[in-house]
XYZ file of N, CA and C in Angstrom:
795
model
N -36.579 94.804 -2.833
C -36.542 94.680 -1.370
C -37.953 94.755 -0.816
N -38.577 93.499 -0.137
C -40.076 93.945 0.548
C -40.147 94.344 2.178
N -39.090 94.858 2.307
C -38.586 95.022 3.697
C -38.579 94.136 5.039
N -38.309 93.360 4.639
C -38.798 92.263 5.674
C -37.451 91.587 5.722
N -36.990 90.972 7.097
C -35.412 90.912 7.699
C -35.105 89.522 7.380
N -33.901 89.232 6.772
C -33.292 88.448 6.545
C -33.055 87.342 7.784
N -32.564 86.257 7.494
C -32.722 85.415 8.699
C -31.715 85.328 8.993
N -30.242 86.016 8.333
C -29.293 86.738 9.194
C -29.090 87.723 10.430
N -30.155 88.856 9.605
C -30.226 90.015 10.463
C -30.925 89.577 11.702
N -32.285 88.760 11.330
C -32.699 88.328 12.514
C -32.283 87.143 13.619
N -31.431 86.922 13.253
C -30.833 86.287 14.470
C -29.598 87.173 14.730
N -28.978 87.804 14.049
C -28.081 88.776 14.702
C -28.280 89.011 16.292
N -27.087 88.795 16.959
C -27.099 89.111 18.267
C -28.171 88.303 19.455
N -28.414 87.099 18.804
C -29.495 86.744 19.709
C -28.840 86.106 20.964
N -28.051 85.996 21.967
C -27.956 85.924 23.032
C -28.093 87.171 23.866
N -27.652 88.193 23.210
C -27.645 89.364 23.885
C -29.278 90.222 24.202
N -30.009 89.475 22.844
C -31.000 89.949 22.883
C -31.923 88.748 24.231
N -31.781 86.997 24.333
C -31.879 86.403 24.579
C -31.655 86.692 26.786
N -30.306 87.459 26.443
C -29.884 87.935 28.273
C -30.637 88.805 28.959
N -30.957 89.737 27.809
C -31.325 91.578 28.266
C -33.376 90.835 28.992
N -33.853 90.075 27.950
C -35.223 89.815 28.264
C -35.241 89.372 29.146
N -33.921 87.892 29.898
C -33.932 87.347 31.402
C -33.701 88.160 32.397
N -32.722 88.746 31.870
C -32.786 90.135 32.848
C -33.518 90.860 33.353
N -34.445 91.286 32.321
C -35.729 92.397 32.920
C -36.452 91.266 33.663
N -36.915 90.548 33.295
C -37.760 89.041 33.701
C -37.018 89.050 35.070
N -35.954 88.825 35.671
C -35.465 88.796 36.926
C -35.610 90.077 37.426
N -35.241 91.060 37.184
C -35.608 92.371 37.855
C -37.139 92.474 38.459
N -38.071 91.635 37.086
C -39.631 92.206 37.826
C -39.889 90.689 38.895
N -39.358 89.983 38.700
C -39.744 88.835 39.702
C -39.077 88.860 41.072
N -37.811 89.054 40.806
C -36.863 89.609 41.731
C -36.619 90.477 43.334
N -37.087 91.543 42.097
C -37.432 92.765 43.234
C -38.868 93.567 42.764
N -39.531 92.860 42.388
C -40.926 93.524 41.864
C -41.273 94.569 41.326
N -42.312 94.920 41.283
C -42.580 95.795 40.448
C -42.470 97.883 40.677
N -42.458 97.137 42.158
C -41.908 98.906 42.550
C -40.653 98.972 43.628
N -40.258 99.978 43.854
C -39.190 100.345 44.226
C -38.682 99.921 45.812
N -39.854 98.879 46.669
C -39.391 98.291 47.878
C -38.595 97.352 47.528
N -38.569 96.562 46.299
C -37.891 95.284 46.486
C -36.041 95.711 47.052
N -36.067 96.950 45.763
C -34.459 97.240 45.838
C -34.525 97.766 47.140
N -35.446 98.450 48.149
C -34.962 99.305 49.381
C -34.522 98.054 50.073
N -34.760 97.100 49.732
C -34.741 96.004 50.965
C -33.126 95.143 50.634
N -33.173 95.540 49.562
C -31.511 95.108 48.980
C -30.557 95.856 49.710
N -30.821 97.055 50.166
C -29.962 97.693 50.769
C -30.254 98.231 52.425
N -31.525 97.472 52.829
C -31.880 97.793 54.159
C -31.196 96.804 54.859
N -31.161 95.241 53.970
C -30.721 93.909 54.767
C -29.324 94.414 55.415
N -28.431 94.715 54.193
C -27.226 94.611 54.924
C -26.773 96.167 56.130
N -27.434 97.044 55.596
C -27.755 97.987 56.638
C -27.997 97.650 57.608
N -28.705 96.650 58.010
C -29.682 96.054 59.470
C -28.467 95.251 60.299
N -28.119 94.249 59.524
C -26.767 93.157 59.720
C -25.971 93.819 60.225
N -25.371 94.703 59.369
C -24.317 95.444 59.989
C -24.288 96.538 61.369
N -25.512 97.352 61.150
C -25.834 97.614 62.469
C -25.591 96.777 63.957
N -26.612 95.846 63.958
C -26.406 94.530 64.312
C -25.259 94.208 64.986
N -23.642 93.988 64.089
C -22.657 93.542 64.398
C -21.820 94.373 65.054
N -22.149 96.231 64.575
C -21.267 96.677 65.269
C -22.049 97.114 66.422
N -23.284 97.064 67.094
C -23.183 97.130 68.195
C -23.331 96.033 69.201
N -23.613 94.793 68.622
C -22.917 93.662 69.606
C -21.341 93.660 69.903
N -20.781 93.851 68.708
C -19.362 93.974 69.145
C -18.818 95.579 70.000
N -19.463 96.910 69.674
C -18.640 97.859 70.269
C -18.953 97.316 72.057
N -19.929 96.283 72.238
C -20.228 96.337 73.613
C -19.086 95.314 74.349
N -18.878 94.080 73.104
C -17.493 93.604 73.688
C -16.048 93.776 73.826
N -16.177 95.179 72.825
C -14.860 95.375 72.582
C -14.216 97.069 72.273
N -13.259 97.489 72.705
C -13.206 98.916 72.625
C -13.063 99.384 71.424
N -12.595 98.499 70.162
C -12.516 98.557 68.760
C -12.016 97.973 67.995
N -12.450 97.998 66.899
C -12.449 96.353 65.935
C -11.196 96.236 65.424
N -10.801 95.237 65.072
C -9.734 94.868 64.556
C -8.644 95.637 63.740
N -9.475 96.526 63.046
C -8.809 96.816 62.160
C -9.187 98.832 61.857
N -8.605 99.911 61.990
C -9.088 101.222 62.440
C -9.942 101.282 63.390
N -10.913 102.505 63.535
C -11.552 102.387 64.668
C -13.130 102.743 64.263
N -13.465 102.455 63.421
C -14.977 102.525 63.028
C -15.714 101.283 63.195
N -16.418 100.523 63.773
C -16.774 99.214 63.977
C -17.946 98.654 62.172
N -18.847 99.905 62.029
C -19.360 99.757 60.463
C -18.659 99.859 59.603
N -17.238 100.348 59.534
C -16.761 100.267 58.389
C -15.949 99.215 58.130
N -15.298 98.835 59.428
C -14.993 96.981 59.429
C -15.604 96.125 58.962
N -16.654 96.141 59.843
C -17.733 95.124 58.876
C -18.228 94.854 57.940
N -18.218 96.167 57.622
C -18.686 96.441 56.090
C -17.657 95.958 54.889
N -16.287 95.863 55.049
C -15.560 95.509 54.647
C -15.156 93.923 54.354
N -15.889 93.416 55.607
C -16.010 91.853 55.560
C -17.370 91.669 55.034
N -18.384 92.044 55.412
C -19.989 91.462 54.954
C -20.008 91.715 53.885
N -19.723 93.026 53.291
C -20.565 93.112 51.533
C -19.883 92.553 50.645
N -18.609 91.815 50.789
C -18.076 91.333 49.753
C -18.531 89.671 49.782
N -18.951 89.394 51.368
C -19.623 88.062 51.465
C -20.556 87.716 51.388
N -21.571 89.026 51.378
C -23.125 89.224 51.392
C -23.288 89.242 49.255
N -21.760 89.324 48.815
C -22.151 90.047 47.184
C -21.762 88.238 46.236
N -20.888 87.380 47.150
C -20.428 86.062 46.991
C -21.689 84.732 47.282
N -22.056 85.100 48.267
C -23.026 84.386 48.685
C -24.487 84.015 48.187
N -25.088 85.530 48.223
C -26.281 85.696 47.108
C -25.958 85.296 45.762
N -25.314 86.008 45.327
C -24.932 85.759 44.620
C -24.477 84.581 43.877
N -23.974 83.613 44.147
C -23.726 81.953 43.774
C -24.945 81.388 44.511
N -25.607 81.629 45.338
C -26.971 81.242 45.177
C -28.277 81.086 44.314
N -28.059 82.602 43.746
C -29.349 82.883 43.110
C -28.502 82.266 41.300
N -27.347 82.198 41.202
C -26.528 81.555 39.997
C -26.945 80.013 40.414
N -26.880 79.330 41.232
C -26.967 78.506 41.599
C -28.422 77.543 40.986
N -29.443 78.216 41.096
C -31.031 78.230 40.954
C -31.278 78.611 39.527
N -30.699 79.266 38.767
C -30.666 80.007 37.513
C -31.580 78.999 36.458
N -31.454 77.684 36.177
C -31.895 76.775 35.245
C -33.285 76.137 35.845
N -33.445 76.132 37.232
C -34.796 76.402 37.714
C -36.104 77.066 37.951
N -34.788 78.055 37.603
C -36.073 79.273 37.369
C -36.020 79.628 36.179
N -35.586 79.351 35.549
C -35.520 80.115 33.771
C -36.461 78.663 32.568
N -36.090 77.520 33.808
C -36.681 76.576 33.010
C -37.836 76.517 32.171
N -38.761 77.380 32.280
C -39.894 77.043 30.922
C -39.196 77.996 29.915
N -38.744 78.756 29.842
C -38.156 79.472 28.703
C -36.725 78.413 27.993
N -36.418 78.216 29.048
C -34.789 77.409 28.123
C -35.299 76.063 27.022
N -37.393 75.835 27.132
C -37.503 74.822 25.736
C -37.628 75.792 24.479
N -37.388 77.120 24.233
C -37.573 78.240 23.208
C -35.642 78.294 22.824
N -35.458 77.820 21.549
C -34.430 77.676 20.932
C -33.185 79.140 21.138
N -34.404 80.103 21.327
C -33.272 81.689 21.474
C -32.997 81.477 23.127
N -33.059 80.440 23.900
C -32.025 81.395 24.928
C -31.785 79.305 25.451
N -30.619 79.539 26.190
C -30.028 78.590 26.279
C -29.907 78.787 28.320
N -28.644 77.705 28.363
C -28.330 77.243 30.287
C -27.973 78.946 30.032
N -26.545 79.078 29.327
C -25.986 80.113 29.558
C -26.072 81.050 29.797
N -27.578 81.514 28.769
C -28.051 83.054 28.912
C -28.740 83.129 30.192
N -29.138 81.887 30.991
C -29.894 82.116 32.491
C -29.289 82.825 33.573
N -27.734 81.692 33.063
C -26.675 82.152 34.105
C -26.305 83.397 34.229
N -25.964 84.098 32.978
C -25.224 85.368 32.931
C -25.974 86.454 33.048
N -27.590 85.727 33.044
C -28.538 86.885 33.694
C -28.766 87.442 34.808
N -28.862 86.642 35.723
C -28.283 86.567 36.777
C -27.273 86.981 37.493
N -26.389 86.666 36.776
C -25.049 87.365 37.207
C -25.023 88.638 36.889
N -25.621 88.932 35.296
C -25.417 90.636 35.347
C -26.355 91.024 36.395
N -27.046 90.938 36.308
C -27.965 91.577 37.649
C -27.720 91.665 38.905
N -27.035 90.477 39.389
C -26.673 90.339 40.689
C -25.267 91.498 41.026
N -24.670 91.624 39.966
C -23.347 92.308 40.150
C -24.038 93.954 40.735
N -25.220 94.046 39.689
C -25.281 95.589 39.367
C -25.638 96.084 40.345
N -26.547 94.838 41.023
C -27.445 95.152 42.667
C -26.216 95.378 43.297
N -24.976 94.396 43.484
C -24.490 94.309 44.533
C -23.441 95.560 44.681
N -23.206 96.239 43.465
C -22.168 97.451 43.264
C -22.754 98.734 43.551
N -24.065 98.522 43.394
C -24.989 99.588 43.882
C -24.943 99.686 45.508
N -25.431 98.380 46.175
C -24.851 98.559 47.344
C -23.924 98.958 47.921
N -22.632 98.057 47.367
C -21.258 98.544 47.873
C -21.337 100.179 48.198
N -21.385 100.781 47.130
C -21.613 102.362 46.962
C -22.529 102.845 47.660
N -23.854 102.715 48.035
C -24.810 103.205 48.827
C -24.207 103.227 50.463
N -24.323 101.978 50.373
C -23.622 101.500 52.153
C -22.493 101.986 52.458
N -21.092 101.904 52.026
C -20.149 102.749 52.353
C -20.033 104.173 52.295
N -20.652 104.717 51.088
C -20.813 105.851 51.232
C -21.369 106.883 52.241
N -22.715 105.743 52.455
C -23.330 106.200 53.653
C -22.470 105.681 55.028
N -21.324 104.935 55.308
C -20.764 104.927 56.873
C -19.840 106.719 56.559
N -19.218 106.290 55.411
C -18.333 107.508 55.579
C -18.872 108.902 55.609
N -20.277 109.493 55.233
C -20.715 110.286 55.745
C -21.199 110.225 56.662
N -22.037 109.362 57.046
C -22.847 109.427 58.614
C -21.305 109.409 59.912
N -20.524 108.886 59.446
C -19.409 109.363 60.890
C -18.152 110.134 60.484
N -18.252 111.053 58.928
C -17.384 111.312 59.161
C -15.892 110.897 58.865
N -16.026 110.338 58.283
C -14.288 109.572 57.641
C -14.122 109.846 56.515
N -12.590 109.837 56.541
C -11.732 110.257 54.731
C -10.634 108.987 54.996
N -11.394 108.000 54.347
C -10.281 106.594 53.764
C -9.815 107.081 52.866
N -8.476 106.907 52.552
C -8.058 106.687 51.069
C -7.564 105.781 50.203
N -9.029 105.292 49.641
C -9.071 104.281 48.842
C -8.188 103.906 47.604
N -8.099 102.648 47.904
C -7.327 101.979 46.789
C -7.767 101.397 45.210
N -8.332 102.354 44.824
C -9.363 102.039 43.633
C -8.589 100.600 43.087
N -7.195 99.968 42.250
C -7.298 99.399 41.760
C -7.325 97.927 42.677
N -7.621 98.052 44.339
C -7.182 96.718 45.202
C -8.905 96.652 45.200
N -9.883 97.956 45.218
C -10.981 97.708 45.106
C -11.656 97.402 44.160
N -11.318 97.596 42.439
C -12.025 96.927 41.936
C -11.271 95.352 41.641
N -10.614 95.007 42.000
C -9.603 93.973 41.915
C -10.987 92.765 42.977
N -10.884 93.155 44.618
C -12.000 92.635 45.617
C -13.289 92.540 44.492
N -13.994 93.174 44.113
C -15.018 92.823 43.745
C -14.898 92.001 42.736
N -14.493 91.966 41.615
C -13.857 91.443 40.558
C -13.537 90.081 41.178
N -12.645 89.751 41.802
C -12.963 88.297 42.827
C -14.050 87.705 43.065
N -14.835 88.398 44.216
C -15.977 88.103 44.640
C -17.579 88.028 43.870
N -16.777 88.451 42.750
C -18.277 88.470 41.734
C -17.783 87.142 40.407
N -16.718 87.025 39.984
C -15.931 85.759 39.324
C -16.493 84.295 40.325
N -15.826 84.411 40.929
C -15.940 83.276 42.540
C -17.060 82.556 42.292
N -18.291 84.306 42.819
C -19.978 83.623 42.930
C -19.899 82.938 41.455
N -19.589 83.523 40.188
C -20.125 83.014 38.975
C -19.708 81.939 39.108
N -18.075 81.460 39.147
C -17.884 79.713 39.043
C -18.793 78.812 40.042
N -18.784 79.281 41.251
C -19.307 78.414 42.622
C -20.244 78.185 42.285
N -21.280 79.231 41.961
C -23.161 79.066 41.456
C -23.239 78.129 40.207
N -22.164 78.423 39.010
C -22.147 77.808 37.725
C -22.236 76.305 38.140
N -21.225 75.624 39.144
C -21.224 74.491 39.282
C -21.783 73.600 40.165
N -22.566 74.520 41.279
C -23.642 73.958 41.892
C -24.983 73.557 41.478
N -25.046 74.456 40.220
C -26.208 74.452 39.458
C -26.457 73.347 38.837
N -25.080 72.930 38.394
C -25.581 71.858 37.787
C -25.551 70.343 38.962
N -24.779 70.629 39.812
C -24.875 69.422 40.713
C -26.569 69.561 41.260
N -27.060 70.535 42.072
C -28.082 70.866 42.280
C -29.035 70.705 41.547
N -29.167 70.590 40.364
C -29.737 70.226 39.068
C -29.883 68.589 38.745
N -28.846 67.849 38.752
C -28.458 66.522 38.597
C -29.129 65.865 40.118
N -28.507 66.569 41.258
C -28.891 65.791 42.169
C -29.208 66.958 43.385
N -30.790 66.815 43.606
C -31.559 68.068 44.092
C -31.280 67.858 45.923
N -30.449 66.414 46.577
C -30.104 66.563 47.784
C -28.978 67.731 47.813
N -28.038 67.718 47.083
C -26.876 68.498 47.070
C -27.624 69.856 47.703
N -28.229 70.459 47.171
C -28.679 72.112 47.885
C -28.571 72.124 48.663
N -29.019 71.249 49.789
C -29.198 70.959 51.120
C -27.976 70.498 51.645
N -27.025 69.866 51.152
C -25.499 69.612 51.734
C -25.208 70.820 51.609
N -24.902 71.690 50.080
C -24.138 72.964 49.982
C -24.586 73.913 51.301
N -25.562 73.951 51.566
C -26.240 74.782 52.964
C -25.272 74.639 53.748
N -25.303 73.411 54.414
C -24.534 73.191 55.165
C -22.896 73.223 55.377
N -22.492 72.969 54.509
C -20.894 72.761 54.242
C -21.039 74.406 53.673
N -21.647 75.227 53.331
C -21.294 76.896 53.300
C -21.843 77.547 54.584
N -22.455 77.226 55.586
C -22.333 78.163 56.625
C -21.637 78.700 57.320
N -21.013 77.525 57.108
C -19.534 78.041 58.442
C -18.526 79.123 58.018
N -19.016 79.448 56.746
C -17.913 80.099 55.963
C -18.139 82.068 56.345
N -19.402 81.925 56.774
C -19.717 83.506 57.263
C -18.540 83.933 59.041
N -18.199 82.538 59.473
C -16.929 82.760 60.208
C -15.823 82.958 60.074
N -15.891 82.049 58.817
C -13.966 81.307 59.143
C -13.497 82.184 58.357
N -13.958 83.404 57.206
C -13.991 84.088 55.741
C -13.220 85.534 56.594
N -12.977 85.333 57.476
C -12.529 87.100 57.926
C -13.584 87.963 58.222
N -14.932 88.158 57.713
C -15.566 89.095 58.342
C -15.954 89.617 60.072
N -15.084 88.938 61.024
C -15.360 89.515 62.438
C -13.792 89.716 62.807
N -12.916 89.127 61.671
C -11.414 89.096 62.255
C -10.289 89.257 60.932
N -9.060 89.657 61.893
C -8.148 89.543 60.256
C -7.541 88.332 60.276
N -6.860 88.465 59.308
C -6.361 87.250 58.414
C -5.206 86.552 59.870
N -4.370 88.147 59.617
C -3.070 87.504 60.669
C -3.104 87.796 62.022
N -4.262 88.068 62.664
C -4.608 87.865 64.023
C -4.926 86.162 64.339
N -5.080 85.173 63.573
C -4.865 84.217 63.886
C -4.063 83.514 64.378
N -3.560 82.243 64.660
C -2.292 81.654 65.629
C -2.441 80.728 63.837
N -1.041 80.311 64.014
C -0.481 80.200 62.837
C -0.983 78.487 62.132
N -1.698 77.326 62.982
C -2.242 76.070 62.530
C -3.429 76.893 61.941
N -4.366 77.670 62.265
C -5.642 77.614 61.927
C -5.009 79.303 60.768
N -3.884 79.523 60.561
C -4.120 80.560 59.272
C -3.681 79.803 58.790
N -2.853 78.764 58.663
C -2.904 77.972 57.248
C -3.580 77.338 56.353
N -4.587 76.707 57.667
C -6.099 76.415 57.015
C -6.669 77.325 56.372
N -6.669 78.552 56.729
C -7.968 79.187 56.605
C -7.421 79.898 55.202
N -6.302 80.205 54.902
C -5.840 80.579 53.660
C -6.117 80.172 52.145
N -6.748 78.610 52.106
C -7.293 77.691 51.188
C -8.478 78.488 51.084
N -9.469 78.907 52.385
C -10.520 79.659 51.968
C -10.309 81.377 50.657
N -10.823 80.520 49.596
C -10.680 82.046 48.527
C -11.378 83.406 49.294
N -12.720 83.063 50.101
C -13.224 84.544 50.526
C -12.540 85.385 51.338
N -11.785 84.178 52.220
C -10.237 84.959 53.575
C -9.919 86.256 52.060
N -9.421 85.916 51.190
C -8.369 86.450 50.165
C -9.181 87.544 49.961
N -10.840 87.605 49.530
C -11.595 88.536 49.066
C -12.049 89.249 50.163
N -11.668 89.403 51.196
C -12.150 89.821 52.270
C -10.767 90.781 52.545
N -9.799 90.468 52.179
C -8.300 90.639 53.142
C -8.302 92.220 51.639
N -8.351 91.870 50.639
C -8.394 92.538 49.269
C -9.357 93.976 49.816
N -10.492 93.774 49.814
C -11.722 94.923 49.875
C -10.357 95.751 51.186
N -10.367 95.084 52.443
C -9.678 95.866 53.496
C -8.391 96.424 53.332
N -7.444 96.033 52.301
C -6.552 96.640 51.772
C -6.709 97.762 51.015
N -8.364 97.351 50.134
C -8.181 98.602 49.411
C -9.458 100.038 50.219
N -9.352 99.798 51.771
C -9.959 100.516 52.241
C -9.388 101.086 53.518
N -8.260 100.415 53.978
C -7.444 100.855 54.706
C -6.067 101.388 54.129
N -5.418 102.124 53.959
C -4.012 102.423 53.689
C -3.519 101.422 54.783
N -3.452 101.795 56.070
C -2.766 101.168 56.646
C -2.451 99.423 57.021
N -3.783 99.083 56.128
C -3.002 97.544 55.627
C -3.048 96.984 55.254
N -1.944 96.158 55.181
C -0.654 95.293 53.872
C -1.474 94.158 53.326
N -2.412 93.312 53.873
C -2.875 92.447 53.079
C -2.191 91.189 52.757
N -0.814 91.371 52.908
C 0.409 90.901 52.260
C 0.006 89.309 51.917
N -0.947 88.365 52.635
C -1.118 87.499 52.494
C -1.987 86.486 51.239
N -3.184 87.967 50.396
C -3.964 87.671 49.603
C -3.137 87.110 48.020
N -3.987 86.581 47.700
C -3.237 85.793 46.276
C -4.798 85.669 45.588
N -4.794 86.758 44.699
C -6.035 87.006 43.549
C -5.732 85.537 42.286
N -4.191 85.165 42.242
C -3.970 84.329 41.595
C -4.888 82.762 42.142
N -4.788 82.533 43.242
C -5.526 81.486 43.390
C -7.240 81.771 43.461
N -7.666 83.080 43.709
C -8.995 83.286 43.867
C -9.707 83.077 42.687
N -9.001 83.659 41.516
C -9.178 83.695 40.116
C -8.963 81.918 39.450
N -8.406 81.039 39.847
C -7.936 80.181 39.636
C -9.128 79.178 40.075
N -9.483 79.399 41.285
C -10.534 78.178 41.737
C -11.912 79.468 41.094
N -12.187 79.978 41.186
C -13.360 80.589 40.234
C -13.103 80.228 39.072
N -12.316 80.399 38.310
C -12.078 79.787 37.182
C -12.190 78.198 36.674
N -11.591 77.291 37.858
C -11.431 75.998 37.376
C -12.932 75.709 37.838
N -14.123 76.361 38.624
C -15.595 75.590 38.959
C -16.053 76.421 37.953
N -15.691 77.587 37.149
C -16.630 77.760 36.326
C -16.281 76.909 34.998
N -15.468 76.750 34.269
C -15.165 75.418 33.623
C -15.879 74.680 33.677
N -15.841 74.035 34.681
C -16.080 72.710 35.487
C -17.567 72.206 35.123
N -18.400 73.336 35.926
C -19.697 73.527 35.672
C -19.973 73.856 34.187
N -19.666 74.704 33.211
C -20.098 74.876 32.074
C -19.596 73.643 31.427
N -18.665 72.877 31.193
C -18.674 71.454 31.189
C -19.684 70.513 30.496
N -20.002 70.492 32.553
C -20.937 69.085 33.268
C -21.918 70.050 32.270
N -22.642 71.387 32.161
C -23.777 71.616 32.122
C -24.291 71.605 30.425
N -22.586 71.771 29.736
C -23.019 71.568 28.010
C -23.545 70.012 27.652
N -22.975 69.395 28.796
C -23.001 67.805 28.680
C -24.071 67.425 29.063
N -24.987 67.875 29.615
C -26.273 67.243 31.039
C -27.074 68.093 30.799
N -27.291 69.469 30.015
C -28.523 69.943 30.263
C -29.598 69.853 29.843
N -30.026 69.092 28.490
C -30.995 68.784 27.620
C -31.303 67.492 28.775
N -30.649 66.901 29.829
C -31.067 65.630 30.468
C -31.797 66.513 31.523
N -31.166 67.706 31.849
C -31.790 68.730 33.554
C -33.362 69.215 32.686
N -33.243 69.565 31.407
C -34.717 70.649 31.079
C -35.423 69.497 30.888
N -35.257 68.136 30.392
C -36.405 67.092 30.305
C -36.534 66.583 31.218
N -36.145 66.298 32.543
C -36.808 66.326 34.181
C -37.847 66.896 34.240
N -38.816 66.399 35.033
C -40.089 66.955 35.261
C -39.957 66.925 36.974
């Protein structure tokens, strides 16, 4: 034996080893090298939400849904604030990873799921920081629905992965698309439930709006943060289903097209 590793051992595990390096690599580019990048991960939606509940406590004696106006919101924004970024920065993944993906150990995949682990970890960190902090700063005892809450995130973090997976590669193939997706996703910070519920609507525009998967991931988090309500309308089956069929979709187009996306200049 001259101690020196077999070319078994050494490739042993190489995606994992291949993820963990994009990972740190996104952490220091990400949020840099000291500890403002993350304060600001959790100041944004702090600020937003502020923001919403006192434009709204001024129009209204109380929000839709209990009577805390931050913890409403909070209930709609961070699961849209955790969807959004999130299939964004998935979205960009092969753009930014691109001088590394011509080095045989890491591939489209390991960009993506770098990303995604990271994005989750930020965004669960939040969840927890931010709520934690409404329910002490005023005072409240919800009693949470642990399995409707990790069920909401679990949605909203699936979702971003398919949505980003398959923009990436359209966005990739054809670099106008970013600029449509902009557009055809803005409207969605309305129509998604975060200022309203599901069944406070008049009944033409909740049928529409039910096709929207985030209505579902939005209606989910508030079920599992209100006891007092039913939700009755959410279907994780279809949320899981269209996250599922664009992440397919995209890993696909992207096993098929990506040696054509990394030789683009």
């Amino acid at each position: 034996m001259d101690g020196t590793l077999s070319p078994v051992k050494a490739r042993r595990f190489p995606t994992l080893r291949a993820i963990t390096a994009l990972l740190l690599r996104e952490m220091a580019t990400t949020y840099g090298r000291s500890p403002g990048g993350y304060a600001w991960a959790v100041l944004e939606p702090v600020a937003a939400l502020a923001v919403l509940s006192v434009a709204f406590s001024i129009a209204f004696a109380s929000p839709a849904l209990g009577s805390n106006f931050p913890l409403f919101y909070a209930t709609g924004y961070l699961p849209f604030m955790m969807y959004s970024q999130l299939s964004a920065k998935i979205g960009q993944a092969i753009r930014f990873s691109k001088p590394l993906l011509f080095y045989p150990a890491a591939t489209y995949s390991d960009a993506l799921f770098a990303r995604w682990i990271l994005g989750v970890l930020t965004h669960l960190s939040i969840f927890v920081i931010v709520l934690t902090g409404i329910v002490q700063i005023f005072g409240l005892t919800p009693i949470l629905n642990i399995p409707a809450l990790v069920n909401a995130v679990a949605m909203a973090a699936l979702l971003a992965l398919g949505v980003g997976t398959l923009n990436c590669f359209l966005s990739s193939m054809f670099p106008v698309w970013e600029q449509v997706w902009v557009i055809v996703n803005r409207p969605f910070f309305i129509i998604s439930g975060v200022f309203f519920l599901f069944e406070n609507m008049p009944e033409p525009v909740r049928a529409l709006l039910w096709f929207n998967p985030l209505a579902h991931v939005i209606g989910e988090m508030r079920r599992a943060v209100y006891a007092s309500y039913d939700g009755a309308f959410v279907s994780p089956v279809y949320v899981y289903s269209v996250a599922l069929g664009s992440l397919i979709l995209g890993l696909v187009f992207l096993n098929r097209y990506h040696r054509v996306i990394l030789n683009e200049r």
